[in-house]
Short mmCIF file of C-alpha atoms in Angstrom, two decimals:
data_model
loop_
_atom_site.label_atom_id
_atom_site.label_comp_id
_atom_site.label_asym_id
_atom_site.label_seq_id
_atom_site.Cartn_x
_atom_site.Cartn_y
_atom_site.Cartn_z
CA MET A 1122 -24.44 -70.20 -38.92
CA SER A 1123 -23.66 -67.66 -36.37
CA THR A 1124 -23.49 -68.66 -32.72
CA VAL A 1125 -26.01 -67.26 -30.25
CA LYS A 1126 -24.37 -64.64 -28.08
CA HIS A 1127 -24.96 -63.92 -24.46
CA THR A 1128 -26.83 -60.66 -23.69
CA THR A 1129 -23.84 -59.20 -21.80
CA GLU A 1130 -21.53 -59.89 -24.72
CA ARG A 1131 -23.97 -58.23 -27.11
CA ALA A 1132 -24.25 -55.20 -24.87
CA LEU A 1133 -20.46 -54.91 -24.72
CA GLN A 1134 -20.25 -55.18 -28.53
CA LEU A 1135 -22.84 -52.44 -28.82
CA MET A 1136 -20.87 -50.25 -26.47
CA ARG A 1137 -17.77 -50.68 -28.54
CA GLN A 1138 -19.60 -49.30 -31.59
CA LEU A 1139 -21.19 -46.40 -29.73
CA PRO A 1140 -19.30 -43.10 -29.41
CA ARG A 1141 -17.34 -42.49 -26.23
CA VAL A 1142 -18.86 -40.27 -23.51
CA LYS A 1143 -17.45 -36.82 -24.03
CA LEU A 1144 -18.17 -33.31 -22.94
CA ASN A 1145 -19.97 -32.59 -26.21
CA ASN A 1146 -22.40 -35.58 -26.07
CA ILE A 1147 -23.34 -35.95 -22.40
CA ARG A 1148 -26.94 -35.24 -21.51
CA ASN A 1149 -29.04 -35.21 -18.35
CA ASN A 1150 -31.26 -38.14 -17.66
CA PRO A 1151 -34.76 -37.66 -18.97
CA GLY A 1152 -36.85 -35.92 -16.29
CA ALA A 1153 -33.82 -34.88 -14.21
CA TYR A 1154 -34.76 -31.24 -14.66
CA LYS A 1155 -38.29 -29.94 -14.38
CA THR A 1156 -39.00 -26.71 -16.09
CA GLN A 1157 -41.28 -24.51 -14.09
CA LYS A 1158 -44.61 -23.79 -15.76
CA ARG A 1159 -47.36 -21.45 -14.71
CA GLY A 1160 -50.70 -23.20 -14.35
CA ARG A 1161 -53.30 -22.17 -16.94
CA ALA A 1162 -56.47 -23.63 -15.46
CA GLN A 1163 -59.09 -22.19 -13.06
CA HIS A 1164 -56.72 -21.42 -10.12
CA GLY A 1165 -53.55 -21.72 -12.16
CA GLY A 1166 -51.87 -18.32 -11.89
CA ASP A 1167 -53.71 -16.41 -9.32
CA LYS A 1168 -51.44 -16.53 -6.27
CA HIS A 1169 -47.91 -15.89 -7.67
CA GLY A 1170 -46.09 -18.04 -5.12
CA ASP A 1171 -47.49 -16.27 -2.08
CA GLY A 1172 -49.93 -19.05 -0.98
CA MET A 1173 -53.10 -17.78 0.58
CA LYS A 1174 -51.53 -14.47 1.77
CA SER A 1175 -53.04 -12.30 -0.92
CA HIS A 1176 -54.16 -12.68 -4.47
CA CYS A 1177 -51.98 -9.84 -5.69
CA ASN A 1178 -50.32 -9.52 -9.00
CA TYR A 1179 -46.89 -9.13 -7.43
CA MET A 1180 -45.38 -9.75 -3.99
CA ARG A 1181 -45.93 -7.26 -1.22
CA LEU A 1182 -43.13 -4.65 -1.31
CA GLY A 1183 -40.01 -5.89 0.61
CA TYR A 1184 -41.31 -9.47 0.86
CA GLU A 1185 -40.47 -12.60 -1.10
CA THR A 1186 -43.01 -15.07 0.44
CA GLY A 1187 -43.10 -15.92 4.15
CA ASN A 1188 -43.30 -13.48 7.00
CA THR A 1189 -39.64 -12.33 7.02
CA PRO A 1190 -38.99 -9.19 4.94
CA PHE A 1191 -35.87 -9.36 2.73
CA TYR A 1192 -33.98 -6.73 4.73
CA LEU A 1193 -34.28 -8.84 7.92
CA ARG A 1194 -33.58 -12.24 6.32
CA PHE A 1195 -29.74 -11.92 6.51
CA THR A 1196 -27.54 -11.15 9.52
CA TYR A 1197 -26.00 -7.69 9.73
CA GLU A 1198 -22.21 -7.57 9.39
CA SER A 1199 -20.73 -4.13 9.94
CA TYR A 1200 -17.59 -4.28 7.81
CA TYR A 1201 -17.55 -0.53 7.43
CA LYS A 1202 -18.28 0.41 11.03
CA ASP A 1203 -16.22 3.45 12.05
CA HIS A 1204 -14.69 3.65 8.60
CA HIS A 1205 -14.47 7.39 9.04
CA LEU A 1206 -12.27 6.97 12.08
CA ARG A 1207 -9.95 4.17 10.97
CA ARG A 1208 -6.42 4.84 9.93
CA GLU A 1209 -4.95 3.21 6.85
CA TYR A 1210 -1.32 2.48 6.28
CA PRO A 1211 -0.63 1.44 2.65
CA PRO A 1212 2.10 -1.25 2.68
CA ILE A 1213 5.71 -1.36 1.49
CA SER A 1214 7.41 -4.69 1.85
CA LEU A 1215 11.01 -5.29 2.94
CA ASN A 1216 11.56 -6.72 -0.52
CA GLN A 1217 10.48 -3.54 -2.16
CA LEU A 1218 12.62 -1.53 0.25
CA GLN A 1219 15.63 -3.68 -0.60
CA THR A 1220 15.00 -3.21 -4.32
CA MET A 1221 14.88 0.56 -3.86
CA ILE A 1222 18.21 0.46 -1.94
CA ASP A 1223 19.83 -1.84 -4.59
CA THR A 1224 18.80 0.40 -7.44
CA ASP A 1225 20.05 3.50 -5.57
CA ARG A 1226 16.66 5.07 -5.10
CA ILE A 1227 17.29 5.38 -1.37
CA ASP A 1228 20.51 6.56 0.18
CA THR A 1229 21.18 4.43 3.29
CA THR A 1230 23.87 6.76 4.56
CA LYS A 1231 21.05 9.02 5.72
CA PRO A 1232 18.06 8.17 7.89
CA ILE A 1233 15.01 7.00 5.96
CA ASP A 1234 11.52 8.34 6.69
CA LEU A 1235 8.23 8.82 4.91
CA ALA A 1236 9.61 11.80 2.88
CA THR A 1237 12.52 9.63 1.59
CA ILE A 1238 10.08 6.92 0.51
CA CYS A 1239 7.85 9.41 -1.32
CA LEU A 1240 10.90 11.09 -2.96
CA THR A 1241 11.74 7.77 -4.75
CA GLY A 1242 8.71 8.40 -6.91
CA LEU A 1243 7.73 4.75 -6.41
CA TYR A 1244 5.29 5.28 -3.62
CA ASP A 1245 2.40 7.64 -2.98
CA PHE A 1246 -0.35 7.95 -0.42
CA PHE A 1247 -3.35 10.19 0.22
CA PRO A 1248 -3.66 11.82 3.64
CA ASP A 1249 -7.17 13.08 2.78
CA GLN A 1250 -8.28 9.46 2.38
CA ARG A 1251 -7.23 8.72 5.99
CA GLN A 1252 -3.94 7.12 4.87
CA TYR A 1253 -1.51 7.94 7.69
CA GLY A 1254 1.84 6.95 6.06
CA TYR A 1255 3.18 3.52 5.32
CA GLN A 1256 3.54 0.19 7.09
CA LEU A 1257 6.59 -1.96 6.48
CA THR A 1258 5.52 -5.56 5.83
CA ASP A 1259 7.57 -8.70 6.36
CA GLU A 1260 7.59 -9.97 2.76
CA GLY A 1261 11.25 -10.40 1.90
CA ALA A 1262 12.43 -10.58 5.54
CA ASN A 1263 14.67 -13.52 4.60
CA ILE A 1264 16.59 -11.57 1.96
CA PHE A 1265 16.88 -8.11 3.64
CA LYS A 1266 20.58 -7.31 4.29
CA THR A 1267 21.05 -3.58 4.60
CA LYS A 1268 21.82 -1.55 7.76
CA VAL A 1269 19.19 1.32 7.90
CA ASN A 1270 17.86 3.90 10.27
CA ILE A 1271 14.21 3.85 9.29
CA GLU A 1272 11.12 5.61 10.57
CA VAL A 1273 7.83 3.88 9.74
CA GLN A 1274 4.20 4.40 10.74
CA HIS A 1275 3.44 0.72 11.48
CA ALA A 1276 5.56 -2.45 11.64
CA ASN A 1277 5.20 -5.96 12.96
CA GLU A 1278 7.56 -7.94 15.17
CA LEU A 1279 9.39 -9.78 12.33
CA VAL A 1280 10.06 -6.54 10.49
CA ILE A 1281 11.48 -5.00 13.66
CA ALA A 1282 13.66 -8.13 14.26
CA THR A 1283 14.86 -8.11 10.64
CA ILE A 1284 16.00 -4.45 10.72
CA GLU A 1285 17.66 -4.82 14.06
CA LYS A 1286 19.34 -8.08 13.15
CA ASN A 1287 21.13 -6.24 10.32
CA GLY A 1288 22.44 -3.57 12.72
CA GLY A 1289 19.75 -1.06 11.91
CA VAL A 1290 17.33 1.07 13.87
CA ILE A 1291 13.56 1.20 13.42
CA ARG A 1292 11.05 3.60 14.94
CA THR A 1293 7.29 3.85 14.59
CA ALA A 1294 6.07 7.45 14.48
CA TYR A 1295 2.70 9.13 14.11
CA PHE A 1296 2.10 12.13 11.86
CA ASP A 1297 -1.10 14.16 11.69
CA PRO A 1298 -2.65 14.67 8.21
CA TYR A 1299 -1.29 18.24 7.88
CA SER A 1300 2.30 17.02 8.66
CA LEU A 1301 1.73 14.12 6.21
CA GLN A 1302 0.93 16.59 3.42
CA ALA A 1303 4.28 18.32 4.14
CA LEU A 1304 6.15 14.97 4.18
CA ARG A 1305 4.51 13.76 1.03
CA ASN A 1306 6.03 16.53 -1.08
CA PRO A 1307 8.49 18.65 0.95
CA LYS A 1308 9.49 20.85 -2.00
CA LYS A 1309 5.89 21.79 -2.64
CA PHE A 1310 5.44 22.57 1.03
CA PHE A 1311 8.53 24.85 1.18
CA GLU A 1312 7.32 26.64 -1.94
CA ARG A 1313 4.15 27.62 -0.08
CA GLY A 1314 6.23 29.88 2.19
CA VAL A 1315 4.51 28.97 5.39
CA PRO A 1316 6.23 28.05 8.67
CA ILE A 1317 6.94 24.38 9.28
CA PRO A 1318 4.19 23.25 11.70
CA ARG A 1319 4.57 21.38 14.94
CA ARG A 1320 3.75 17.69 14.68
CA MET A 1321 0.55 16.89 16.61
CA ILE A 1322 0.49 14.22 19.29
CA PRO A 1323 -1.30 11.03 18.31
CA PRO A 1324 -5.03 10.62 18.86
CA GLN A 1325 -6.21 8.82 21.95
CA ASP A 1326 -6.56 5.30 20.30
CA ALA A 1327 -3.02 5.53 18.81
CA ILE A 1328 -1.15 6.71 21.92
CA GLU A 1329 -0.88 3.16 23.30
CA TYR A 1330 0.74 1.83 20.08
CA TYR A 1331 3.23 4.67 19.74
CA SER A 1332 4.32 4.66 23.39
CA ASN A 1333 4.87 0.88 23.50
CA PRO A 1334 8.59 -0.02 23.41
CA LYS A 1335 7.72 -3.39 21.77
CA ASN A 1336 6.52 -1.49 18.73
CA ARG A 1337 9.60 0.85 18.98
CA GLY A 1338 7.17 3.71 19.44
CA TYR A 1339 8.60 7.22 19.22
CA LEU A 1340 6.97 8.13 22.52
CA ALA A 1341 8.38 5.11 24.39
CA ASP A 1342 11.11 5.30 27.03
CA PRO A 1343 14.51 4.81 25.24
CA GLU A 1344 15.79 2.57 27.98
CA ALA A 1345 12.75 0.37 27.69
CA ILE A 1346 13.34 0.19 23.90
CA SER A 1347 16.97 -0.93 24.36
CA HIS A 1348 15.75 -3.59 26.73
CA GLU A 1349 13.13 -4.75 24.23
CA ARG A 1350 15.80 -4.90 21.52
CA LEU A 1351 17.68 -7.40 23.61
CA VAL A 1352 14.49 -9.40 24.36
CA LEU A 1353 13.60 -9.63 20.67
CA ALA A 1354 17.19 -10.69 19.75
CA GLN A 1355 16.89 -13.51 22.24
CA LYS A 1356 13.45 -14.51 20.99
CA TYR A 1357 14.51 -14.68 17.37
CA GLY A 1358 17.95 -16.08 18.20
CA TYR A 1359 20.40 -13.53 16.77
CA GLU A 1360 23.20 -11.55 18.26
CA LEU A 1361 22.28 -7.93 18.64
CA PRO A 1362 24.86 -5.71 16.78
CA LYS A 1363 26.15 -2.95 19.06
CA ILE A 1364 25.06 0.36 17.66
CA GLU A 1365 27.46 2.30 20.04
CA ASP A 1366 30.51 0.70 18.36
CA ASP A 1367 29.20 1.12 14.79
CA VAL A 1368 31.06 3.35 12.30
CA ASP A 1369 27.75 4.94 11.38
CA TYR A 1370 26.71 5.61 14.95
CA GLU A 1371 25.96 9.26 14.14
CA MET A 1372 23.54 8.32 11.35
CA LEU A 1373 21.93 5.50 13.35
CA SER A 1374 21.32 7.70 16.40
CA GLU A 1375 19.70 10.54 14.37
CA THR A 1376 16.08 11.06 15.54
CA LYS A 1377 13.27 13.49 15.39
CA ASP A 1378 11.62 15.29 18.26
CA PRO A 1379 8.05 14.10 18.91
CA ARG A 1380 6.85 17.49 17.77
CA GLN A 1381 9.23 17.68 14.70
CA ILE A 1382 8.29 16.80 11.14
CA PHE A 1383 11.56 16.95 9.15
CA TYR A 1384 15.05 15.82 10.28
CA GLY A 1385 17.16 18.77 11.44
CA LEU A 1386 14.50 21.48 10.79
CA GLU A 1387 12.69 22.72 13.85
CA PRO A 1388 9.01 23.78 13.72
CA GLY A 1389 8.29 27.49 13.19
CA ILE A 1390 11.01 28.21 10.54
CA VAL A 1391 10.29 29.17 6.97
CA VAL A 1392 12.50 27.66 4.23
CA ASN A 1393 13.24 29.94 1.22
CA LEU A 1394 14.34 27.69 -1.58
CA GLU A 1395 15.04 30.56 -4.00
CA ASP A 1396 17.50 32.51 -1.76
CA LYS A 1397 18.75 29.35 0.05
CA SER A 1398 17.80 30.91 3.33
CA ILE A 1399 16.01 30.14 6.48
CA ILE A 1400 13.71 32.62 8.18
CA ARG A 1401 13.03 32.29 11.93
CA LYS A 1402 11.59 34.44 14.74
CA ARG A 1403 14.02 36.88 16.38
CA GLU A 1404 14.71 35.87 19.96
CA ASN A 1405 14.88 38.62 22.54
CA MET B 833 -46.03 38.29 28.06
CA ALA B 834 -42.92 40.51 27.99
CA LEU B 835 -41.22 38.40 30.54
CA ARG B 836 -42.08 35.21 28.62
CA ASN B 837 -40.59 36.71 25.47
CA PHE B 838 -37.45 37.77 27.35
CA LEU B 839 -37.02 34.24 28.72
CA LYS B 840 -37.62 32.71 25.32
CA PHE B 841 -35.00 34.77 23.46
CA ARG B 842 -32.46 35.84 26.07
CA LEU B 843 -32.19 32.72 28.26
CA PRO B 844 -30.29 30.63 25.72
CA LEU B 845 -27.83 33.53 25.25
CA LEU B 846 -27.28 33.79 29.00
CA GLN B 847 -26.71 30.05 29.24
CA HIS B 848 -24.30 30.22 26.31
CA ARG B 849 -22.23 32.92 27.98
CA GLN B 850 -21.95 30.85 31.16
CA LEU B 851 -20.87 27.85 29.11
CA ASN B 852 -18.09 29.84 27.42
CA GLN B 853 -16.73 30.94 30.70
CA SER B 854 -16.48 27.34 31.86
CA ILE B 855 -14.71 26.32 28.58
CA SER B 856 -11.89 28.76 29.12
CA PHE B 857 -10.52 26.58 31.99
CA ILE B 858 -10.11 23.46 29.78
CA PRO B 859 -6.33 22.81 29.18
CA VAL B 860 -4.98 23.13 25.64
CA ARG B 861 -4.67 19.83 23.78
CA ALA B 862 -1.94 19.52 21.19
CA SER B 863 -3.73 16.94 19.05
CA SER B 864 -5.63 19.50 17.01
CA PHE B 865 -5.07 22.88 15.35
CA ASN B 866 -8.29 24.14 17.01
CA ALA B 867 -6.21 24.92 20.10
CA SER B 868 -3.61 27.11 18.26
CA GLU B 869 -3.69 30.93 18.48
CA GLU B 870 -5.91 32.88 16.18
CA PHE B 871 -4.38 34.67 13.15
CA LYS B 872 -3.89 38.31 13.94
CA ASP B 873 -3.03 41.45 11.92
CA TYR B 874 0.22 41.41 9.86
CA ASP B 875 1.59 44.33 11.88
CA ASN B 876 1.45 42.25 15.08
CA HIS B 877 3.72 39.59 13.62
CA PRO B 878 7.09 39.05 15.29
CA ASP B 879 10.48 40.25 14.04
CA VAL B 880 12.28 37.71 11.93
CA VAL B 881 15.93 36.85 11.25
CA VAL B 882 16.96 35.76 7.77
CA THR B 883 19.94 33.40 7.67
CA LYS B 884 21.65 32.86 4.33
CA ASN B 885 23.48 29.57 3.69
CA PRO B 886 22.52 28.19 7.13
CA PRO B 887 24.08 24.96 8.54
CA GLU B 888 20.63 23.29 8.31
CA TRP B 889 20.62 23.55 4.48
CA LYS B 890 21.96 20.03 4.13
CA TYR B 891 18.70 18.82 5.72
CA VAL B 892 16.70 20.83 3.23
CA GLU B 893 18.68 19.44 0.29
CA ARG B 894 17.95 15.94 1.58
CA LEU B 895 14.20 16.71 1.15
CA LEU B 896 14.44 17.98 -2.46
CA GLY B 897 15.12 14.49 -4.05
CA TYR B 898 16.43 13.90 -7.54
CA GLN B 899 15.32 15.26 -10.90
CA VAL B 900 16.57 12.33 -13.01
CA ILE B 901 16.16 8.66 -11.98
CA PRO B 902 19.64 7.66 -10.69
CA LYS B 903 21.53 4.91 -12.59
CA PRO B 904 22.16 1.93 -10.28
CA THR B 905 25.80 1.72 -9.29
CA VAL B 906 27.84 -1.54 -9.55
CA LYS B 907 27.76 -3.45 -6.26
CA SER B 908 29.24 -6.77 -5.16
CA GLU B 909 25.76 -8.17 -4.46
CA TYR B 910 22.11 -7.28 -4.85
CA PRO B 911 20.10 -8.94 -2.09
CA SER B 912 16.78 -8.12 -3.74
CA GLY B 913 17.59 -10.28 -6.78
CA TRP B 914 17.90 -7.29 -9.11
CA THR B 915 20.60 -7.78 -11.75
CA ALA B 916 22.43 -5.25 -13.95
CA PRO B 917 22.38 -5.90 -17.70
CA ASN B 918 25.60 -7.58 -18.84
CA PRO B 919 26.61 -6.75 -22.41
CA GLU B 920 29.31 -9.50 -22.38
CA LEU B 921 26.54 -12.09 -22.15
CA TYR B 922 23.83 -10.60 -24.39
CA LYS B 923 25.99 -9.22 -27.23
CA ASP B 924 25.79 -12.46 -29.31
CA LEU B 925 22.02 -12.95 -28.89
CA PRO B 926 19.78 -12.40 -31.91
CA TYR B 927 17.33 -10.42 -29.63
CA PHE B 928 17.52 -7.74 -27.01
CA ILE B 929 15.20 -6.43 -24.35
CA GLU B 930 15.49 -2.77 -23.27
CA ARG B 931 15.19 -2.07 -19.58
CA THR B 932 12.48 0.30 -18.39
CA LYS B 933 13.22 3.85 -17.17
CA ASN B 934 13.42 2.35 -13.63
CA TYR B 935 16.10 -0.07 -14.81
CA MET B 936 13.79 -3.08 -14.38
CA LEU B 937 13.01 -5.92 -16.85
CA PRO B 938 9.76 -5.14 -18.70
CA VAL B 939 7.98 -8.36 -17.66
CA TYR B 940 4.50 -7.81 -16.29
CA LEU B 941 1.62 -9.87 -14.89
CA HIS B 942 -1.83 -8.97 -16.02
CA ILE B 943 -4.78 -10.27 -14.03
CA THR B 944 -8.17 -9.99 -15.68
CA PHE B 945 -11.67 -11.41 -15.25
CA ARG B 946 -11.40 -11.19 -11.43
CA GLY B 947 -8.35 -13.44 -11.30
CA GLN B 948 -9.70 -15.98 -13.85
CA ARG B 949 -7.15 -15.06 -16.51
CA ARG B 950 -3.51 -14.38 -15.87
CA THR B 951 -1.20 -13.36 -18.70
CA THR B 952 2.51 -12.52 -18.73
CA LEU B 953 3.49 -9.60 -20.97
CA ILE B 954 7.00 -8.88 -22.17
CA LYS B 955 7.73 -5.50 -23.72
CA ASN B 956 10.49 -3.55 -25.44
CA ILE B 957 11.74 -6.59 -27.48
CA GLU B 958 14.18 -5.83 -30.25
CA GLY B 959 15.62 -8.22 -32.87
CA ASP B 960 14.40 -11.77 -33.47
CA ILE B 961 11.15 -11.81 -31.45
CA TRP B 962 10.19 -15.20 -32.90
CA GLN B 963 13.26 -16.91 -31.63
CA LEU B 964 12.86 -15.39 -28.14
CA GLU B 965 9.26 -16.72 -28.06
CA GLN B 966 10.43 -20.18 -29.05
CA GLU B 967 13.07 -20.24 -26.43
CA LEU B 968 10.83 -18.99 -23.67
CA ASN B 969 8.03 -21.40 -24.74
CA LYS B 970 10.49 -24.32 -24.55
CA VAL B 971 11.80 -23.34 -21.12
CA ILE B 972 8.37 -22.74 -19.56
CA SER B 973 6.70 -25.84 -21.08
CA LYS B 974 9.59 -27.94 -19.89
CA ARG B 975 9.27 -26.54 -16.41
CA VAL B 976 5.49 -26.72 -16.00
CA GLN B 977 5.01 -29.87 -18.16
CA LYS B 978 2.17 -28.54 -20.30
CA ARG B 979 1.58 -26.75 -23.57
CA ILE B 980 1.99 -23.00 -23.36
CA PHE B 981 -0.09 -20.61 -25.45
CA SER B 982 1.45 -17.33 -26.56
CA ARG B 983 0.80 -14.36 -28.82
CA ILE B 984 3.44 -12.30 -30.54
CA ASN B 985 2.84 -8.73 -31.62
CA GLU B 986 5.76 -7.96 -33.83
CA MET B 987 4.49 -4.41 -34.58
CA SER B 988 4.42 -3.39 -30.91
CA ARG B 989 7.40 -5.61 -29.98
CA GLN B 990 5.51 -7.59 -27.34
CA ILE B 991 4.87 -11.22 -26.39
CA VAL B 992 2.02 -12.35 -24.25
CA PHE B 993 2.04 -15.77 -22.55
CA LYS B 994 -1.11 -17.27 -21.12
CA GLY B 995 -0.36 -17.97 -17.46
CA ASP B 996 1.77 -16.48 -14.68
CA TYR B 997 5.40 -17.05 -15.61
CA VAL B 998 6.88 -13.72 -14.53
CA THR B 999 9.61 -15.06 -12.20
CA LEU B 1000 10.50 -17.82 -14.64
CA ILE B 1001 10.87 -15.39 -17.57
CA GLN B 1002 12.70 -12.79 -15.49
CA LYS B 1003 15.21 -15.37 -14.33
CA TYR B 1004 15.78 -16.69 -17.89
CA LEU B 1005 16.31 -13.20 -19.25
CA ALA B 1006 18.57 -12.21 -16.28
CA ASP B 1007 20.72 -15.35 -16.84
CA ARG B 1008 21.24 -14.24 -20.45
CA GLY B 1009 22.51 -10.87 -19.25
CA LEU B 1010 19.48 -8.87 -20.39
#
């Protein structure tokens, strides 16, 4: 004769026999979801969710019930405001730059500029899409070791500190789209047989950036820049290497004129690649 | 009527002329090519001097770049983490991975389905591809403590791992001198 079991015990015994709750057998509680059905009686389907507004077949154009039209329902966020005026600087990280130097794509015994970066074949940009050169980003700032003289279009404080800590020189410079086309592929530009143009001065909203010694702008006062170099060294806590005593002083002090595009080539000359000659205006 | 017609058609012209006169006093701005001189006849162009083998040619040569990708030279250290292949280490391995034309390891991350799926692709594998997969699978699953799924394409000499293990694989291959 079997003993009479308690209800709890019987329920537990039942649970032991039942399958475990798994992803393949879980269900919603009955009535948890209500499927929407259209009424079929006298006034069942004659308003289409629009209440007493109208007895139309579909909603009024631009409305989805209520008095607010769809185009006014959400706030306006102008992500693309002034997109036709904004300048873009596609990034290159310090890590990428170091890899290019390690694999001998860039010669650090000569100053680096946008043309050098494009000549590696690992970077390209499109001046016609308002891309105004490259920005050097701080990814890999902890591993960067090389002494370089580099000209960039945009750089932040950490990048400037990293370059200067390693005994290098950094300068931010603006180039107008026509000059950028020449820098993007110098050989193609020389083959056109046109004189090297003068670099244009930056537009009004970029002048402030490029004349600020904190950004190492190419229009800034050189004495203010050397002061800011010292300030940044103190802020980041490194000893500023003396460029004047460096063996590569000549390379590190090489700069471009604010109206010049290529190193060592003044505007107005024509470069003939075939005859290895330079054509310039006769001076009286 | 005649006066009205005159005013209607000539007045804007007169105003325009006055406007032009005032424009000529605006200083030249060097931020646009609109300010530069107009192109004149070829005969009016200035005399030129042609200099052969000029001292500036070294600056021109700097801008011509290289025709062939330069082979990385041997250095005491590579701060970027790039390593040169070492035949001393890899000569006894049953497999080999050829470097790309840029002298990099052919290990790539593929992101598909808007970042939902990440796969790691290894290319240019020669030799025993099955053993390489086993070794990598063991190393990765030991590191991440879970089962790793992979696909071997012996025909195209490729292995695909499900997940982002690029740095892990690159380090393992670099340690073996590949």
